[in-house]
PDB file of C-alpha atoms and ligand atoms in Angstrom:
ATOM      1  CA  UNK A   1     -10.198   9.532  -6.900  1.00 98.00           C
ATOM      2  CA  UNK A   2      -6.730   8.038  -7.154  1.00 98.00           C
ATOM      3  CA  UNK A   3      -5.965   4.514  -5.922  1.00 98.00           C
ATOM      4  CA  UNK A   4      -2.432   3.723  -4.805  1.00 99.00           C
ATOM      5  CA  UNK A   5      -1.029   0.316  -3.756  1.00 99.00           C
ATOM      6  CA  UNK A   6       2.121  -0.198  -1.717  1.00 98.00           C
ATOM      7  CA  UNK A   7       4.028  -3.389  -2.461  1.00 98.00           C
ATOM      8  CA  UNK A   8       7.206  -5.399  -2.921  1.00 97.00           C
ATOM      9  CA  UNK A   9       8.176  -9.056  -2.549  1.00 97.00           C
ATOM     10  CA  UNK A  10      10.227  -8.647   0.622  1.00 96.00           C
ATOM     11  CA  UNK A  11       8.616  -8.670   4.074  1.00 96.00           C
ATOM     12  CA  UNK A  12       9.041  -5.987   6.688  1.00 96.00           C
ATOM     13  CA  UNK A  13      10.201  -3.167   4.405  1.00 97.00           C
ATOM     14  CA  UNK A  14       7.588  -0.714   5.703  1.00 98.00           C
ATOM     15  CA  UNK A  15       4.608  -1.129   3.359  1.00 98.00           C
ATOM     16  CA  UNK A  16       2.098  -0.986   6.198  1.00 98.00           C
ATOM     17  CA  UNK A  17       3.898   1.857   7.986  1.00 98.00           C
ATOM     18  CA  UNK A  18       3.954   3.802   4.720  1.00 98.00           C
ATOM     19  CA  UNK A  19       0.237   3.194   4.086  1.00 98.00           C
ATOM     20  CA  UNK A  20      -0.699   4.246   7.638  1.00 98.00           C
ATOM     21  CA  UNK A  21       1.577   7.304   7.729  1.00 98.00           C
ATOM     22  CA  UNK A  22       0.612   8.493   4.244  1.00 98.00           C
ATOM     23  CA  UNK A  23      -3.083   8.118   5.079  1.00 98.00           C
ATOM     24  CA  UNK A  24      -2.665  10.260   8.203  1.00 98.00           C
ATOM     25  CA  UNK A  25      -0.631  12.861   6.346  1.00 98.00           C
ATOM     26  CA  UNK A  26      -3.152  13.086   3.497  1.00 98.00           C
ATOM     27  CA  UNK A  27      -5.938  13.528   6.039  1.00 98.00           C
ATOM     28  CA  UNK A  28      -3.983  16.361   7.711  1.00 98.00           C
ATOM     29  CA  UNK A  29      -3.853  18.032   4.282  1.00 98.00           C
ATOM     30  CA  UNK A  30      -7.655  17.945   4.142  1.00 98.00           C
ATOM     31  CA  UNK A  31      -7.927  14.958   1.823  1.00 98.00           C
ATOM     32  CA  UNK A  32     -10.657  12.350   2.123  1.00 98.00           C
ATOM     33  CA  UNK A  33      -8.912   8.978   2.459  1.00 98.00           C
ATOM     34  CA  UNK A  34      -9.967   5.326   2.345  1.00 98.00           C
ATOM     35  CA  UNK A  35      -7.478   2.621   3.322  1.00 98.00           C
ATOM     36  CA  UNK A  36      -7.911  -0.986   2.223  1.00 98.00           C
ATOM     37  CA  UNK A  37      -6.053  -3.781   3.971  1.00 98.00           C
ATOM     38  CA  UNK A  38      -5.718  -6.850   1.739  1.00 98.00           C
ATOM     39  CA  UNK A  39      -2.921  -8.493   3.735  1.00 98.00           C
ATOM     40  CA  UNK A  40      -4.225 -11.503   5.719  1.00 96.00           C
ATOM     41  CA  UNK A  41      -1.773 -10.528   8.493  1.00 96.00           C
ATOM     42  CA  UNK A  42      -4.104  -7.519   8.975  1.00 96.00           C
ATOM     43  CA  UNK A  43      -1.352  -5.286  10.375  1.00 97.00           C
ATOM     44  CA  UNK A  44      -2.861  -2.116   8.919  1.00 98.00           C
ATOM     45  CA  UNK A  45      -6.190  -3.069  10.470  1.00 97.00           C
ATOM     46  CA  UNK A  46      -4.457  -3.421  13.868  1.00 96.00           C
ATOM     47  CA  UNK A  47      -2.660  -0.088  13.395  1.00 97.00           C
ATOM     48  CA  UNK A  48      -6.048   1.573  13.081  1.00 97.00           C
ATOM     49  CA  UNK A  49      -7.181  -0.212  16.246  1.00 95.00           C
ATOM     50  CA  UNK A  50      -9.852  -2.148  14.346  1.00 93.00           C
ATOM     51  CA  UNK A  51     -10.358  -5.825  15.117  1.00 80.00           C
ATOM     52  CA  UNK A  52     -11.963  -8.276  12.721  1.00 67.00           C
ATOM     53  CA  UNK A  53     -12.633 -10.708  15.598  1.00 70.00           C
ATOM     54  CA  UNK A  54     -15.375  -8.340  16.741  1.00 72.00           C
ATOM     55  CA  UNK A  55     -17.697  -9.359  13.903  1.00 81.00           C
ATOM     56  CA  UNK A  56     -16.605  -6.635  11.504  1.00 90.00           C
ATOM     57  CA  UNK A  57     -17.194  -7.196   7.807  1.00 94.00           C
ATOM     58  CA  UNK A  58     -13.894  -7.160   5.949  1.00 96.00           C
ATOM     59  CA  UNK A  59     -12.303  -7.191   2.523  1.00 97.00           C
ATOM     60  CA  UNK A  60     -12.993 -10.952   2.555  1.00 97.00           C
ATOM     61  CA  UNK A  61     -16.703 -10.148   2.064  1.00 97.00           C
ATOM     62  CA  UNK A  62     -15.844  -8.074  -1.015  1.00 98.00           C
ATOM     63  CA  UNK A  63     -13.940 -10.959  -2.583  1.00 97.00           C
ATOM     64  CA  UNK A  64     -16.323 -13.747  -1.594  1.00 96.00           C
ATOM     65  CA  UNK A  65     -19.755 -12.127  -1.996  1.00 95.00           C
ATOM     66  CA  UNK A  66     -20.694 -10.163  -5.149  1.00 92.00           C
ATOM     67  CA  UNK A  67     -23.551  -8.497  -3.277  1.00 95.00           C
ATOM     68  CA  UNK A  68     -21.299  -6.740  -0.745  1.00 97.00           C
ATOM     69  CA  UNK A  69     -21.686  -2.958  -0.873  1.00 97.00           C
ATOM     70  CA  UNK A  70     -18.975  -0.557   0.375  1.00 98.00           C
ATOM     71  CA  UNK A  71     -21.140   0.776   3.222  1.00 96.00           C
ATOM     72  CA  UNK A  72     -21.240  -2.735   4.710  1.00 96.00           C
ATOM     73  CA  UNK A  73     -17.477  -3.143   4.966  1.00 97.00           C
ATOM     74  CA  UNK A  74     -16.144   0.346   5.735  1.00 97.00           C
ATOM     75  CA  UNK A  75     -15.340   1.400   9.295  1.00 96.00           C
ATOM     76  CA  UNK A  76     -14.402   4.947  10.238  1.00 95.00           C
ATOM     77  CA  UNK A  77     -11.205   5.320  12.266  1.00 93.00           C
ATOM     78  CA  UNK A  78     -10.702   8.887  13.520  1.00 84.00           C
ATOM     79  CA  UNK A  79     -11.551  10.503  10.222  1.00 93.00           C
ATOM     80  CA  UNK A  80      -9.975   7.910   7.940  1.00 98.00           C
ATOM     81  CA  UNK A  81     -12.154   5.197   6.427  1.00 98.00           C
ATOM     82  CA  UNK A  82     -10.903   1.619   6.403  1.00 98.00           C
ATOM     83  CA  UNK A  83     -11.874  -1.682   4.830  1.00 98.00           C
ATOM     84  CA  UNK A  84     -10.297  -4.076   7.342  1.00 97.00           C
ATOM     85  CA  UNK A  85      -8.656  -7.419   6.703  1.00 97.00           C
ATOM     86  CA  UNK A  86      -8.782 -10.743   8.508  1.00 95.00           C
ATOM     87  CA  UNK A  87      -6.510 -13.764   8.825  1.00 94.00           C
ATOM     88  CA  UNK A  88      -9.324 -15.751   7.158  1.00 94.00           C
ATOM     89  CA  UNK A  89      -8.445 -14.023   3.881  1.00 95.00           C
ATOM     90  CA  UNK A  90      -5.752 -16.681   3.394  1.00 93.00           C
ATOM     91  CA  UNK A  91      -8.526 -19.145   2.419  1.00 94.00           C
ATOM     92  CA  UNK A  92     -10.001 -16.658  -0.066  1.00 95.00           C
ATOM     93  CA  UNK A  93      -6.859 -16.795  -2.170  1.00 91.00           C
ATOM     94  CA  UNK A  94      -7.413 -20.551  -2.687  1.00 89.00           C
ATOM     95  CA  UNK A  95     -11.082 -20.101  -3.584  1.00 92.00           C
ATOM     96  CA  UNK A  96     -10.234 -17.517  -6.253  1.00 93.00           C
ATOM     97  CA  UNK A  97      -8.023 -19.861  -8.273  1.00 89.00           C
ATOM     98  CA  UNK A  98     -10.936 -21.144 -10.366  1.00 90.00           C
ATOM     99  CA  UNK A  99     -12.973 -17.943 -10.360  1.00 92.00           C
ATOM    100  CA  UNK A 100     -13.445 -16.322 -13.802  1.00 91.00           C
ATOM    101  CA  UNK A 101     -12.101 -12.750 -13.886  1.00 93.00           C
ATOM    102  CA  UNK A 102     -10.401 -13.373 -10.538  1.00 96.00           C
ATOM    103  CA  UNK A 103      -7.880 -10.530 -10.963  1.00 97.00           C
ATOM    104  CA  UNK A 104     -10.619  -7.923 -11.574  1.00 97.00           C
ATOM    105  CA  UNK A 105     -12.840  -8.287  -8.493  1.00 98.00           C
ATOM    106  CA  UNK A 106     -11.581  -5.142  -6.738  1.00 98.00           C
ATOM    107  CA  UNK A 107     -11.497  -3.064  -9.921  1.00 98.00           C
ATOM    108  CA  UNK A 108     -15.099  -4.094 -10.652  1.00 98.00           C
ATOM    109  CA  UNK A 109     -16.069  -3.230  -7.056  1.00 98.00           C
ATOM    110  CA  UNK A 110     -14.666   0.292  -7.568  1.00 98.00           C
ATOM    111  CA  UNK A 111     -16.530   0.592 -10.890  1.00 98.00           C
ATOM    112  CA  UNK A 112     -19.831  -0.821  -9.633  1.00 98.00           C
ATOM    113  CA  UNK A 113     -19.864   1.762  -6.823  1.00 98.00           C
ATOM    114  CA  UNK A 114     -18.128   4.535  -8.751  1.00 98.00           C
ATOM    115  CA  UNK A 115     -20.144   7.398  -7.225  1.00 98.00           C
ATOM    116  CA  UNK A 116     -19.427   6.122  -3.740  1.00 98.00           C
ATOM    117  CA  UNK A 117     -15.676   5.740  -4.271  1.00 98.00           C
ATOM    118  CA  UNK A 118     -15.356   9.058  -6.092  1.00 98.00           C
ATOM    119  CA  UNK A 119     -16.076  10.812  -2.799  1.00 97.00           C
ATOM    120  CA  UNK A 120     -12.521   9.869  -1.765  1.00 98.00           C
ATOM    121  CA  UNK A 121      -9.487  11.819  -2.925  1.00 98.00           C
ATOM    122  CA  UNK A 122      -7.221   8.809  -2.307  1.00 98.00           C
ATOM    123  CA  UNK A 123      -7.633   5.084  -1.761  1.00 99.00           C
ATOM    124  CA  UNK A 124      -4.488   3.524  -0.262  1.00 98.00           C
ATOM    125  CA  UNK A 125      -4.089  -0.257  -0.417  1.00 99.00           C
ATOM    126  CA  UNK A 126      -1.681  -2.235   1.765  1.00 98.00           C
ATOM    127  CA  UNK A 127      -0.504  -5.562   0.329  1.00 98.00           C
ATOM    128  CA  UNK A 128       1.579  -8.452   1.614  1.00 97.00           C
ATOM    129  CA  UNK A 129       4.958  -9.431   0.112  1.00 97.00           C
ATOM    130  CA  UNK A 130       3.751 -11.631  -2.757  1.00 97.00           C
ATOM    131  CA  UNK A 131       2.238 -11.562  -6.229  1.00 97.00           C
ATOM    132  CA  UNK A 132      -0.906 -13.336  -5.002  1.00 97.00           C
ATOM    133  CA  UNK A 133      -4.241 -13.057  -6.804  1.00 97.00           C
ATOM    134  CA  UNK A 134      -5.422 -10.768  -3.994  1.00 98.00           C
ATOM    135  CA  UNK A 135      -2.474  -8.462  -4.540  1.00 98.00           C
ATOM    136  CA  UNK A 136      -2.935  -8.547  -8.302  1.00 98.00           C
ATOM    137  CA  UNK A 137      -6.472  -7.280  -7.646  1.00 98.00           C
ATOM    138  CA  UNK A 138      -5.006  -4.329  -5.738  1.00 98.00           C
ATOM    139  CA  UNK A 139      -2.389  -3.564  -8.380  1.00 98.00           C
ATOM    140  CA  UNK A 140      -4.893  -3.751 -11.273  1.00 98.00           C
ATOM    141  CA  UNK A 141      -7.390  -1.508  -9.446  1.00 98.00           C
ATOM    142  CA  UNK A 142      -4.683   1.102  -8.731  1.00 98.00           C
ATOM    143  CA  UNK A 143      -3.568   4.182 -10.626  1.00 98.00           C
ATOM    144  CA  UNK A 144      -0.110   3.671  -9.164  1.00 98.00           C
ATOM    145  CA  UNK A 145       1.986   1.023  -7.452  1.00 98.00           C
ATOM    146  CA  UNK A 146       4.668   2.302  -5.091  1.00 98.00           C
ATOM    147  CA  UNK A 147       7.500  -0.094  -4.225  1.00 98.00           C
ATOM    148  CA  UNK A 148       8.557   0.231  -0.585  1.00 98.00           C
ATOM    149  CA  UNK A 149      12.126  -0.779   0.217  1.00 98.00           C
ATOM    150  CA  UNK A 150      14.289  -1.139   3.269  1.00 97.00           C
ATOM    151  CA  UNK A 151      17.694   0.498   2.824  1.00 96.00           C
ATOM    152  CA  UNK A 152      20.060  -2.481   2.479  1.00 82.00           C
ATOM    153  CA  UNK A 153      18.973  -5.932   3.623  1.00 67.00           C
ATOM    154  CA  UNK A 154      18.483  -7.471   0.138  1.00 79.00           C
ATOM    155  CA  UNK A 155      15.454  -5.310  -0.426  1.00 84.00           C
ATOM    156  CA  UNK A 156      16.437  -4.436  -3.990  1.00 92.00           C
ATOM    157  CA  UNK A 157      15.973  -8.010  -5.243  1.00 92.00           C
ATOM    158  CA  UNK A 158      12.411  -8.015  -3.890  1.00 93.00           C
ATOM    159  CA  UNK A 159      11.542  -4.967  -5.970  1.00 96.00           C
ATOM    160  CA  UNK A 160      13.407  -6.002  -9.128  1.00 97.00           C
ATOM    161  CA  UNK A 161      11.688  -9.392  -9.234  1.00 97.00           C
ATOM    162  CA  UNK A 162       8.390  -7.637  -8.522  1.00 98.00           C
ATOM    163  CA  UNK A 163       9.011  -5.360 -11.519  1.00 98.00           C
ATOM    164  CA  UNK A 164       9.780  -8.370 -13.760  1.00 98.00           C
ATOM    165  CA  UNK A 165       6.681 -10.289 -12.664  1.00 98.00           C
ATOM    166  CA  UNK A 166       4.402  -7.277 -12.937  1.00 98.00           C
ATOM    167  CA  UNK A 167       5.696  -6.387 -16.377  1.00 98.00           C
ATOM    168  CA  UNK A 168       4.889  -9.942 -17.553  1.00 98.00           C
ATOM    169  CA  UNK A 169       1.405  -9.834 -16.026  1.00 98.00           C
ATOM    170  CA  UNK A 170       0.549  -6.406 -17.484  1.00 98.00           C
ATOM    171  CA  UNK A 171       1.631  -7.552 -20.934  1.00 98.00           C
ATOM    172  CA  UNK A 172      -0.521 -10.673 -20.743  1.00 96.00           C
ATOM    173  CA  UNK A 173      -3.523  -8.706 -19.468  1.00 96.00           C
ATOM    174  CA  UNK A 174      -2.911  -5.912 -22.039  1.00 97.00           C
ATOM    175  CA  UNK A 175      -2.875  -3.206 -19.375  1.00 97.00           C
ATOM    176  CA  UNK A 176      -0.466  -0.340 -18.650  1.00 97.00           C
ATOM    177  CA  UNK A 177       2.447  -0.973 -16.336  1.00 98.00           C
ATOM    178  CA  UNK A 178       1.508   1.340 -13.443  1.00 98.00           C
ATOM    179  CA  UNK A 179       4.593   1.122 -11.208  1.00 98.00           C
ATOM    180  CA  UNK A 180       5.155   4.802 -10.467  1.00 98.00           C
ATOM    181  CA  UNK A 181       7.495   5.019  -7.529  1.00 98.00           C
ATOM    182  CA  UNK A 182      10.285   3.498  -5.442  1.00 98.00           C
ATOM    183  CA  UNK A 183      10.520   4.619  -1.806  1.00 98.00           C
ATOM    184  CA  UNK A 184      13.532   3.981   0.421  1.00 98.00           C
ATOM    185  CA  UNK A 185      12.553   3.418   4.065  1.00 98.00           C
ATOM    186  CA  UNK A 186      14.487   2.548   7.228  1.00 97.00           C
ATOM    187  CA  UNK A 187      17.538   4.545   6.213  1.00 97.00           C
ATOM    188  CA  UNK A 188      20.319   4.762   8.811  1.00 97.00           C
ATOM    189  CA  UNK A 189      22.631   7.657   7.981  1.00 95.00           C
ATOM    190  CA  UNK A 190      25.700   6.336   9.770  1.00 95.00           C
ATOM    191  CA  UNK A 191      25.758   2.898   8.152  1.00 95.00           C
ATOM    192  CA  UNK A 192      27.641   2.073   4.962  1.00 94.00           C
ATOM    193  CA  UNK A 193      24.930  -0.432   4.024  1.00 94.00           C
ATOM    194  CA  UNK A 194      22.231   2.269   3.970  1.00 96.00           C
ATOM    195  CA  UNK A 195      24.377   4.741   2.031  1.00 96.00           C
ATOM    196  CA  UNK A 196      25.489   2.102  -0.480  1.00 95.00           C
ATOM    197  CA  UNK A 197      21.859   1.147  -1.030  1.00 96.00           C
ATOM    198  CA  UNK A 198      20.853   4.729  -1.844  1.00 97.00           C
ATOM    199  CA  UNK A 199      23.841   5.132  -4.155  1.00 96.00           C
ATOM    200  CA  UNK A 200      23.003   1.890  -5.931  1.00 96.00           C
ATOM    201  CA  UNK A 201      19.352   2.970  -6.440  1.00 97.00           C
ATOM    202  CA  UNK A 202      20.350   6.421  -7.740  1.00 97.00           C
ATOM    203  CA  UNK A 203      22.539   4.809 -10.390  1.00 97.00           C
ATOM    204  CA  UNK A 204      20.309   1.871 -11.240  1.00 97.00           C
ATOM    205  CA  UNK A 205      18.869   2.073 -14.764  1.00 97.00           C
ATOM    206  CA  UNK A 206      15.538   0.554 -13.783  1.00 97.00           C
ATOM    207  CA  UNK A 207      15.140   2.476 -10.531  1.00 97.00           C
ATOM    208  CA  UNK A 208      16.624   5.963 -10.770  1.00 97.00           C
ATOM    209  CA  UNK A 209      13.608   7.475 -12.550  1.00 98.00           C
ATOM    210  CA  UNK A 210      11.167   5.898 -10.095  1.00 98.00           C
ATOM    211  CA  UNK A 211      13.029   7.004  -6.971  1.00 98.00           C
ATOM    212  CA  UNK A 212      11.425   9.509  -4.603  1.00 98.00           C
ATOM    213  CA  UNK A 213      13.735  12.278  -3.365  1.00 98.00           C
ATOM    214  CA  UNK A 214      12.435  11.689   0.136  1.00 98.00           C
ATOM    215  CA  UNK A 215      14.167   8.934   2.086  1.00 98.00           C
ATOM    216  CA  UNK A 216      12.483   7.815   5.297  1.00 98.00           C
ATOM    217  CA  UNK A 217      14.899   7.211   8.188  1.00 98.00           C
ATOM    218  CA  UNK A 218      14.554   4.685  10.955  1.00 98.00           C
ATOM    219  CA  UNK A 219      12.530   6.544  13.568  1.00 98.00           C
ATOM    220  CA  UNK A 220      11.197   4.750  16.615  1.00 98.00           C
ATOM    221  CA  UNK A 221       8.236   7.169  16.785  1.00 98.00           C
ATOM    222  CA  UNK A 222       6.861   5.513  13.631  1.00 98.00           C
ATOM    223  CA  UNK A 223       6.655   2.160  15.388  1.00 98.00           C
ATOM    224  CA  UNK A 224       5.290   3.730  18.589  1.00 98.00           C
ATOM    225  CA  UNK A 225       2.578   5.576  16.647  1.00 98.00           C
ATOM    226  CA  UNK A 226       1.326   2.240  15.336  1.00 98.00           C
ATOM    227  CA  UNK A 227       0.996   0.694  18.766  1.00 97.00           C
ATOM    228  CA  UNK A 228      -0.900   3.819  19.878  1.00 97.00           C
ATOM    229  CA  UNK A 229      -3.203   3.508  16.800  1.00 97.00           C
ATOM    230  CA  UNK A 230      -2.457   7.093  15.759  1.00 97.00           C
ATOM    231  CA  UNK A 231      -0.700   8.075  12.522  1.00 98.00           C
ATOM    232  CA  UNK A 232       2.725   9.694  12.956  1.00 98.00           C
ATOM    233  CA  UNK A 233       1.564  13.176  11.919  1.00 98.00           C
ATOM    234  CA  UNK A 234      -0.708  13.245  14.976  1.00 98.00           C
ATOM    235  CA  UNK A 235       1.417  11.146  17.342  1.00 98.00           C
ATOM    236  CA  UNK A 236       4.704  13.022  16.919  1.00 98.00           C
ATOM    237  CA  UNK A 237       4.276  15.774  14.309  1.00 98.00           C
ATOM    238  CA  UNK A 238       7.824  17.096  14.641  1.00 98.00           C
ATOM    239  CA  UNK A 239       9.597  13.699  14.611  1.00 98.00           C
ATOM    240  CA  UNK A 240      11.843  12.950  11.614  1.00 98.00           C
ATOM    241  CA  UNK A 241       9.440  10.164  10.593  1.00 98.00           C
ATOM    242  CA  UNK A 242       6.510  12.603  10.412  1.00 98.00           C
ATOM    243  CA  UNK A 243       8.492  15.211   8.475  1.00 98.00           C
ATOM    244  CA  UNK A 244       9.729  12.585   6.016  1.00 98.00           C
ATOM    245  CA  UNK A 245       6.247  11.259   5.351  1.00 98.00           C
ATOM    246  CA  UNK A 246       5.020  14.835   4.844  1.00 98.00           C
ATOM    247  CA  UNK A 247       7.656  15.344   2.139  1.00 98.00           C
ATOM    248  CA  UNK A 248       6.968  11.911   0.646  1.00 98.00           C
ATOM    249  CA  UNK A 249       3.212  12.594   0.528  1.00 98.00           C
ATOM    250  CA  UNK A 250       3.755  15.891  -1.299  1.00 98.00           C
ATOM    251  CA  UNK A 251       5.892  14.103  -3.893  1.00 98.00           C
ATOM    252  CA  UNK A 252       3.304  11.338  -4.183  1.00 98.00           C
ATOM    253  CA  UNK A 253       0.466  13.808  -4.831  1.00 98.00           C
ATOM    254  CA  UNK A 254       2.477  15.426  -7.613  1.00 98.00           C
ATOM    255  CA  UNK A 255       3.337  12.114  -9.212  1.00 97.00           C
ATOM    256  CA  UNK A 256       0.015  10.240  -9.175  1.00 97.00           C
TER     257      UNK A 256
HETATM  258  N1  ATP B 301      11.153   4.040   9.228  1.00 90.27           N
HETATM  259  C1  ATP B 301      10.902   3.224  10.252  1.00 90.27           C
HETATM  260  N2  ATP B 301      11.458   3.457  11.467  1.00 90.27           N
HETATM  261  C2  ATP B 301      11.195   2.638  12.507  1.00 90.27           C
HETATM  262  N3  ATP B 301      10.417   1.565  12.454  1.00 90.27           N
HETATM  263  C3  ATP B 301       9.841   1.270  11.260  1.00 90.27           C
HETATM  264  C4  ATP B 301      10.046   2.082  10.108  1.00 90.27           C
HETATM  265  N4  ATP B 301       9.354   1.544   9.078  1.00 90.27           N
HETATM  266  C5  ATP B 301       8.747   0.454   9.571  1.00 90.27           C
HETATM  267  N5  ATP B 301       9.038   0.276  10.879  1.00 90.27           N
HETATM  268  C6  ATP B 301       8.603  -0.820  11.769  1.00 90.27           C
HETATM  269  O1  ATP B 301       9.122  -2.027  11.217  1.00 90.27           O
HETATM  270  C7  ATP B 301       8.177  -3.079  11.310  1.00 90.27           C
HETATM  271  C8  ATP B 301       7.867  -3.591   9.900  1.00 90.27           C
HETATM  272  O2  ATP B 301       7.242  -2.542   9.168  1.00 90.27           O
HETATM  273  P1  ATP B 301       5.905  -2.823   8.344  1.00 90.27           P
HETATM  274  O3  ATP B 301       4.977  -3.670   9.126  1.00 90.27           O
HETATM  275  O4  ATP B 301       5.403  -1.526   7.856  1.00 90.27           O
HETATM  276  O5  ATP B 301       6.530  -3.661   7.139  1.00 90.27           O
HETATM  277  P2  ATP B 301       5.725  -4.392   5.970  1.00 90.27           P
HETATM  278  O6  ATP B 301       6.503  -4.199   4.732  1.00 90.27           O
HETATM  279  O7  ATP B 301       4.318  -3.946   5.964  1.00 90.27           O
HETATM  280  O8  ATP B 301       5.808  -5.904   6.451  1.00 90.27           O
HETATM  281  P3  ATP B 301       5.025  -7.155   5.778  1.00 90.27           P
HETATM  282  O9  ATP B 301       5.795  -7.488   4.550  1.00 90.27           O
HETATM  283  O10 ATP B 301       5.082  -8.207   6.832  1.00 90.27           O
HETATM  284  O11 ATP B 301       3.633  -6.695   5.489  1.00 90.27           O
HETATM  285  C9  ATP B 301       6.965  -2.497  12.032  1.00 90.27           C
HETATM  286  O12 ATP B 301       7.072  -2.816  13.393  1.00 90.27           O
HETATM  287  C10 ATP B 301       7.098  -0.992  11.842  1.00 90.27           C
HETATM  288  O13 ATP B 301       6.561  -0.260  12.910  1.00 90.27           O
HETATM  289 MG1   MG B 302       2.615  -5.068   6.081  1.00 90.27          MG
END
């Protein structure tokens, strides 16, 4: 089992789209996938067509109740398992402030139910744009953190500050820095801003070695797939978005 978190400090760069599309692509390659939504906005949960208002148990139960077992919180969504999120998770963050070992709750959950989680080839975790305690749980429990960026639009700053903060946290916690990738999303070939962004990343000392060769273009089918609750590889398998995520997923498998 490999756990991978998608993050950055800027909103709307495509973290959720990347999680959803990569999950679908991994499934199409025959992999057993679990997605975990730890963003209180619960966009990934909506993409899967799950709804926490319908009495579903969610990731909140994992953080707030030590007795929660994985079977209680996992829902199956067309062959991909999901631990959903809920807007109520915002309150959990506040409760965790005084909780001993607060950054290790998710990692301990994986370890306590090791046999259960080892049945998955990949666990993909979608985070919100912050370095919250909830997100730190995701990053600590992961083998790799992938930074998701929007070509242009000040996205670089969001990832560079993320890298600084995470480096400081890993040093204090005496753990390995596990940032293993930098993905460029929402690329528009004809714009100078997009091309300049790619050029800047390819030459950037802190980024060039993390950069994936695959660059994901703006493709409306990616957004449509989400409203239809079907990952891009099933919704529009020949669309540029689907082909890009196929290439990205192959690179990801090799790297993690
Ligand atoms: N390559 C793309 N082409 C077209 N639309 C995209 C692409 N990537 C993302 N989108 C759309 O852009 C919007 C924002 O993407 P997404 O929700 O994945 O960003 P995010 O980083 O998860 O945002 P947040 O920081 O709020 O969690 C969504 O409506 C999504 O469908
Ligand atoms: Mg999101």
